Amino acid sequence: MSNATKDADLCWGQRSVWLRYHQLPPFARHDTHLVIEIELSDGVSIAGLRATLNYLVRRHEALRTTYHFDVAGDPRQRVHPPGSLPLSTASADRDGTEAPADVIERLSTADFDLAQEWPMRACVVTAGGRPQRLVLVLNHMAFDAWTIDRLGRDLAALSAGIATGRPAVLEPIRHQPLDLARYESSVGAAAAKDGALAYWRDEIAQMPADTFGPRRIADDDPVARSAALTSPSMLDTSRRIATRHQTWPSLMHLTTYAMVMAAYTGGDRVAHLTYTGNRESNPYNDVMTCLSTPLLMQVDCTGDPSFTEVLRRTAERFEHGQRNAYVPFDELVELVSRESVRRGQVLRTGSELNFLSVPAQAANVRHTALRWNPTPTAWAAYGSDTYLRLHELQDAVVVELRAHSTVLDADAMERFLRGYEAVLLAHDDPSVDLRISDVARMIGFAAPTAGRPPVGDEPAPTAPDDRRAAGDDERVLAAVVAEVNGLDRVSMADSYTIAGGRVLRIPRVLAELREHGWEGVTVYQIAGGQPLSAIAGMLTRTAVSVA
């Protein structure tokens, strides 16, 4: 095992997390963290647990990787020599020390310093001096659902070995993240990527500019809300319907989502981002890193189609999308940005859907229950319109909806969730095949206000001229964009991407602006397709320049 530091470009699956992390302000970055708890076997000591974690750090290079934009060009991941992982302890005993809940809250909510901190924090909770459970706080850059499962299997095997005094047998490590990064830099991977991006270019050309356009309102003081509906009935029903249609339960949910959203918005197309694992898309599918990326889904809802027809259209789009999903997310964002400029209107992709199967967890409820959650402050800081997360548990389906008041008020959110359940359950009867208009009547959505002017961003320029920077804000933005992207000159009439800027480098642009004493814009505002002159107008000068 080499003790040398080595680095490579970010893997494609890490890039959406990289952008999301830098889109969020520091106080909200814990929204990207993954927290897991593991019950420990009797006989596991703190010393043994520490040795186990340090062994895993040696075994998996991802656990000793940092992420940097302090180099010319694109950001890099840097693998460090093996070392000791800090292990915090928290006692459940009333001994005057910090309570476990407080320790875990602190570790879970503090943002990771990507350039300095390894992507895993560990805390062992003890009772009577004996370790009871291990809490891990994980940086999403290095982890997805598959990776968490792999780490859990390793931990279980090693802990059992310590408890029994027998050697643990672990799955072999065939590849590390830098192997994947090298593959993604190859000629073959580039050719496959170019073909997939051509597919997405055509898809984006057909995207609605704003799925929520007919419903979006101007709100000077918007609020974010979160509610969750737990339904035992939906679990078996979705499986029965899927079996009848010879498909997956997840597609039943994608179809139901599309129908309810179309019924609410009144639009002909429903576009959103869903998540796909990408584990079968390359020869390095066992790599311990994040491979999951957002997949741009849009469902054609023209002609008031029935559930069966929407299912067919959804399955077709999802199949084509998955076939072309293995691309760098930043380059997908660049395509959306360029299409915004072509249309002269900023395209919104601000709705997300995430389907998670968690068979080890149970809801322990007998009837449908809806609850309102605390305000999702961290999620709201990201800027999405909505986020729908589906948890398929061992005894229920939990549908959690987060939404900004600009697109869904509290009444509409409750109708959406209860209507979602009603639409899915109705199709347990093979004779039922609701149309979108039926869904709208069933749920009771009011019709969108006719003739209301759309609420949107400043339009992107359709015929930009070649304008040099004027004013301090424009001059510093032009200089930073040129420096970070290696450009000779920048026209302020161009958007960031049209000017030649790489979306993956926007976090460095923001850091350089802060160094010069300017702030006030986000990753996706810069990437959105507006002219750089409009972006400069959003900048505010900080009290002191640190340049």
PDB file of C-alpha atoms in Angstrom, residues 412-531:
ATOM      1  CA  ALA A 412     -52.242  22.118  -2.012  1.00  0.00           C
ATOM      2  CA  MET A 413     -49.508  20.079  -0.305  1.00  0.00           C
ATOM      3  CA  GLU A 414     -52.035  18.121   1.754  1.00  0.00           C
ATOM      4  CA  ARG A 415     -54.242  17.567  -1.284  1.00  0.00           C
ATOM      5  CA  PHE A 416     -51.187  16.439  -3.251  1.00  0.00           C
ATOM      6  CA  LEU A 417     -50.183  13.834  -0.654  1.00  0.00           C
ATOM      7  CA  ARG A 418     -53.677  12.487   0.028  1.00  0.00           C
ATOM      8  CA  GLY A 419     -54.461  12.563  -3.674  1.00  0.00           C
ATOM      9  CA  TYR A 420     -51.261  10.681  -4.443  1.00  0.00           C
ATOM     10  CA  GLU A 421     -52.369   7.850  -2.175  1.00  0.00           C
ATOM     11  CA  ALA A 422     -55.918   7.892  -3.552  1.00  0.00           C
ATOM     12  CA  VAL A 423     -54.775   7.693  -7.181  1.00  0.00           C
ATOM     13  CA  LEU A 424     -52.427   4.794  -6.522  1.00  0.00           C
ATOM     14  CA  LEU A 425     -54.941   2.846  -4.428  1.00  0.00           C
ATOM     15  CA  ALA A 426     -57.692   3.370  -7.006  1.00  0.00           C
ATOM     16  CA  HIS A 427     -55.659   1.453  -9.582  1.00  0.00           C
ATOM     17  CA  ASP A 428     -55.588  -1.654  -7.418  1.00  0.00           C
ATOM     18  CA  ASP A 429     -58.874  -2.353  -9.238  1.00  0.00           C
ATOM     19  CA  PRO A 430     -57.918  -3.612 -12.732  1.00  0.00           C
ATOM     20  CA  SER A 431     -61.039  -1.995 -14.193  1.00  0.00           C
ATOM     21  CA  VAL A 432     -59.954   1.503 -13.116  1.00  0.00           C
ATOM     22  CA  ASP A 433     -57.840   3.572 -15.511  1.00  0.00           C
ATOM     23  CA  LEU A 434     -58.099   7.213 -14.459  1.00  0.00           C
ATOM     24  CA  ARG A 435     -57.264  10.068 -16.777  1.00  0.00           C
ATOM     25  CA  ILE A 436     -55.453  13.192 -15.619  1.00  0.00           C
ATOM     26  CA  SER A 437     -58.723  15.138 -15.688  1.00  0.00           C
ATOM     27  CA  ASP A 438     -60.247  12.459 -13.417  1.00  0.00           C
ATOM     28  CA  VAL A 439     -57.313  12.862 -11.044  1.00  0.00           C
ATOM     29  CA  ALA A 440     -57.787  16.639 -10.932  1.00  0.00           C
ATOM     30  CA  ARG A 441     -61.474  16.212 -10.031  1.00  0.00           C
ATOM     31  CA  MET A 442     -60.745  13.476  -7.485  1.00  0.00           C
ATOM     32  CA  ILE A 443     -58.172  15.565  -5.634  1.00  0.00           C
ATOM     33  CA  GLY A 444     -60.049  18.838  -5.920  1.00  0.00           C
ATOM     34  CA  PHE A 445     -57.281  21.013  -7.271  1.00  0.00           C
ATOM     35  CA  ALA A 446     -58.604  24.390  -8.329  1.00  0.00           C
ATOM     36  CA  ALA A 447     -57.879  25.278 -11.946  1.00  0.00           C
ATOM     37  CA  PRO A 448     -54.748  27.417 -12.487  1.00  0.00           C
ATOM     38  CA  THR A 449     -55.550  31.114 -12.788  1.00  0.00           C
ATOM     39  CA  ALA A 450     -56.142  31.923 -16.456  1.00  0.00           C
ATOM     40  CA  GLY A 451     -54.314  34.820 -18.037  1.00  0.00           C
ATOM     41  CA  ARG A 452     -51.892  35.358 -15.164  1.00  0.00           C
ATOM     42  CA  PRO A 453     -48.474  36.475 -16.441  1.00  0.00           C
ATOM     43  CA  PRO A 454     -45.739  33.946 -15.706  1.00  0.00           C
ATOM     44  CA  VAL A 455     -43.392  34.552 -12.806  1.00  0.00           C
ATOM     45  CA  GLY A 456     -39.823  33.872 -13.855  1.00  0.00           C
ATOM     46  CA  ASP A 457     -36.225  34.956 -13.979  1.00  0.00           C
ATOM     47  CA  GLU A 458     -34.761  37.658 -16.145  1.00  0.00           C
ATOM     48  CA  PRO A 459     -34.634  36.327 -19.703  1.00  0.00           C
ATOM     49  CA  ALA A 460     -31.401  35.109 -21.162  1.00  0.00           C
ATOM     50  CA  PRO A 461     -30.172  37.153 -24.137  1.00  0.00           C
ATOM     51  CA  THR A 462     -31.304  35.868 -27.510  1.00  0.00           C
ATOM     52  CA  ALA A 463     -28.816  37.922 -29.534  1.00  0.00           C
ATOM     53  CA  PRO A 464     -25.992  38.953 -27.221  1.00  0.00           C
ATOM     54  CA  ASP A 465     -23.643  41.689 -28.245  1.00  0.00           C
ATOM     55  CA  ASP A 466     -19.961  41.870 -27.380  1.00  0.00           C
ATOM     56  CA  ARG A 467     -19.868  44.129 -24.345  1.00  0.00           C
ATOM     57  CA  ARG A 468     -16.906  44.717 -22.083  1.00  0.00           C
ATOM     58  CA  ALA A 469     -17.241  45.087 -18.341  1.00  0.00           C
ATOM     59  CA  ALA A 470     -18.300  48.448 -16.892  1.00  0.00           C
ATOM     60  CA  GLY A 471     -18.347  49.133 -13.177  1.00  0.00           C
ATOM     61  CA  ASP A 472     -16.443  47.450 -10.349  1.00  0.00           C
ATOM     62  CA  ASP A 473     -18.874  44.540 -10.020  1.00  0.00           C
ATOM     63  CA  GLU A 474     -18.699  43.693 -13.725  1.00  0.00           C
ATOM     64  CA  ARG A 475     -14.937  44.146 -13.908  1.00  0.00           C
ATOM     65  CA  VAL A 476     -14.215  41.813 -11.012  1.00  0.00           C
ATOM     66  CA  LEU A 477     -16.682  39.194 -12.268  1.00  0.00           C
ATOM     67  CA  ALA A 478     -15.224  39.291 -15.776  1.00  0.00           C
ATOM     68  CA  ALA A 479     -11.681  39.008 -14.421  1.00  0.00           C
ATOM     69  CA  VAL A 480     -12.519  36.071 -12.142  1.00  0.00           C
ATOM     70  CA  VAL A 481     -14.490  34.167 -14.802  1.00  0.00           C
ATOM     71  CA  ALA A 482     -11.626  34.631 -17.260  1.00  0.00           C
ATOM     72  CA  GLU A 483      -8.946  33.582 -14.756  1.00  0.00           C
ATOM     73  CA  VAL A 484     -10.734  30.490 -13.441  1.00  0.00           C
ATOM     74  CA  ASN A 485     -11.627  29.247 -16.932  1.00  0.00           C
ATOM     75  CA  GLY A 486      -8.437  30.245 -18.752  1.00  0.00           C
ATOM     76  CA  LEU A 487     -10.231  32.683 -21.086  1.00  0.00           C
ATOM     77  CA  ASP A 488      -8.585  35.610 -22.866  1.00  0.00           C
ATOM     78  CA  ARG A 489     -11.623  37.845 -22.526  1.00  0.00           C
ATOM     79  CA  VAL A 490     -15.248  37.732 -21.438  1.00  0.00           C
ATOM     80  CA  SER A 491     -18.283  39.564 -22.851  1.00  0.00           C
ATOM     81  CA  MET A 492     -20.704  40.618 -20.133  1.00  0.00           C
ATOM     82  CA  ALA A 493     -23.596  40.155 -22.587  1.00  0.00           C
ATOM     83  CA  ASP A 494     -22.906  36.421 -22.690  1.00  0.00           C
ATOM     84  CA  SER A 495     -24.068  33.904 -20.138  1.00  0.00           C
ATOM     85  CA  TYR A 496     -21.397  32.135 -18.108  1.00  0.00           C
ATOM     86  CA  THR A 497     -21.477  29.003 -20.269  1.00  0.00           C
ATOM     87  CA  ILE A 498     -21.685  30.887 -23.579  1.00  0.00           C
ATOM     88  CA  ALA A 499     -18.649  32.903 -22.459  1.00  0.00           C
ATOM     89  CA  GLY A 500     -16.753  29.622 -22.085  1.00  0.00           C
ATOM     90  CA  GLY A 501     -17.178  29.011 -18.364  1.00  0.00           C
ATOM     91  CA  ARG A 502     -17.275  25.478 -16.965  1.00  0.00           C
ATOM     92  CA  VAL A 503     -20.061  24.799 -14.473  1.00  0.00           C
ATOM     93  CA  LEU A 504     -17.773  22.514 -12.469  1.00  0.00           C
ATOM     94  CA  ARG A 505     -15.506  25.508 -11.777  1.00  0.00           C
ATOM     95  CA  ILE A 506     -18.212  27.823 -10.437  1.00  0.00           C
ATOM     96  CA  PRO A 507     -17.370  26.998  -6.784  1.00  0.00           C
ATOM     97  CA  ARG A 508     -13.883  28.346  -7.451  1.00  0.00           C
ATOM     98  CA  VAL A 509     -15.403  31.427  -9.122  1.00  0.00           C
ATOM     99  CA  LEU A 510     -17.407  32.051  -5.943  1.00  0.00           C
ATOM    100  CA  ALA A 511     -14.322  31.577  -3.763  1.00  0.00           C
ATOM    101  CA  GLU A 512     -12.320  34.027  -5.890  1.00  0.00           C
ATOM    102  CA  LEU A 513     -15.140  36.571  -5.723  1.00  0.00           C
ATOM    103  CA  ARG A 514     -15.121  36.297  -1.925  1.00  0.00           C
ATOM    104  CA  GLU A 515     -11.358  36.816  -1.966  1.00  0.00           C
ATOM    105  CA  HIS A 516     -11.960  40.070  -3.862  1.00  0.00           C
ATOM    106  CA  GLY A 517     -14.672  41.147  -1.419  1.00  0.00           C
ATOM    107  CA  TRP A 518     -17.811  40.236  -3.382  1.00  0.00           C
ATOM    108  CA  GLU A 519     -20.684  37.833  -2.688  1.00  0.00           C
ATOM    109  CA  GLY A 520     -24.423  37.454  -3.215  1.00  0.00           C
ATOM    110  CA  VAL A 521     -24.752  34.878  -6.021  1.00  0.00           C
ATOM    111  CA  THR A 522     -25.007  31.099  -6.036  1.00  0.00           C
ATOM    112  CA  VAL A 523     -23.767  28.257  -8.217  1.00  0.00           C
ATOM    113  CA  TYR A 524     -27.042  27.854 -10.074  1.00  0.00           C
ATOM    114  CA  GLN A 525     -27.633  31.568 -10.528  1.00  0.00           C
ATOM    115  CA  ILE A 526     -24.336  31.779 -12.399  1.00  0.00           C
ATOM    116  CA  ALA A 527     -25.128  28.582 -14.332  1.00  0.00           C
ATOM    117  CA  GLY A 528     -28.713  29.583 -15.096  1.00  0.00           C
ATOM    118  CA  GLY A 529     -28.258  31.229 -18.474  1.00  0.00           C
ATOM    119  CA  GLN A 530     -28.610  34.889 -17.566  1.00  0.00           C
ATOM    120  CA  PRO A 531     -26.032  37.318 -19.008  1.00  0.00           C
TER     121      PRO A 531
END
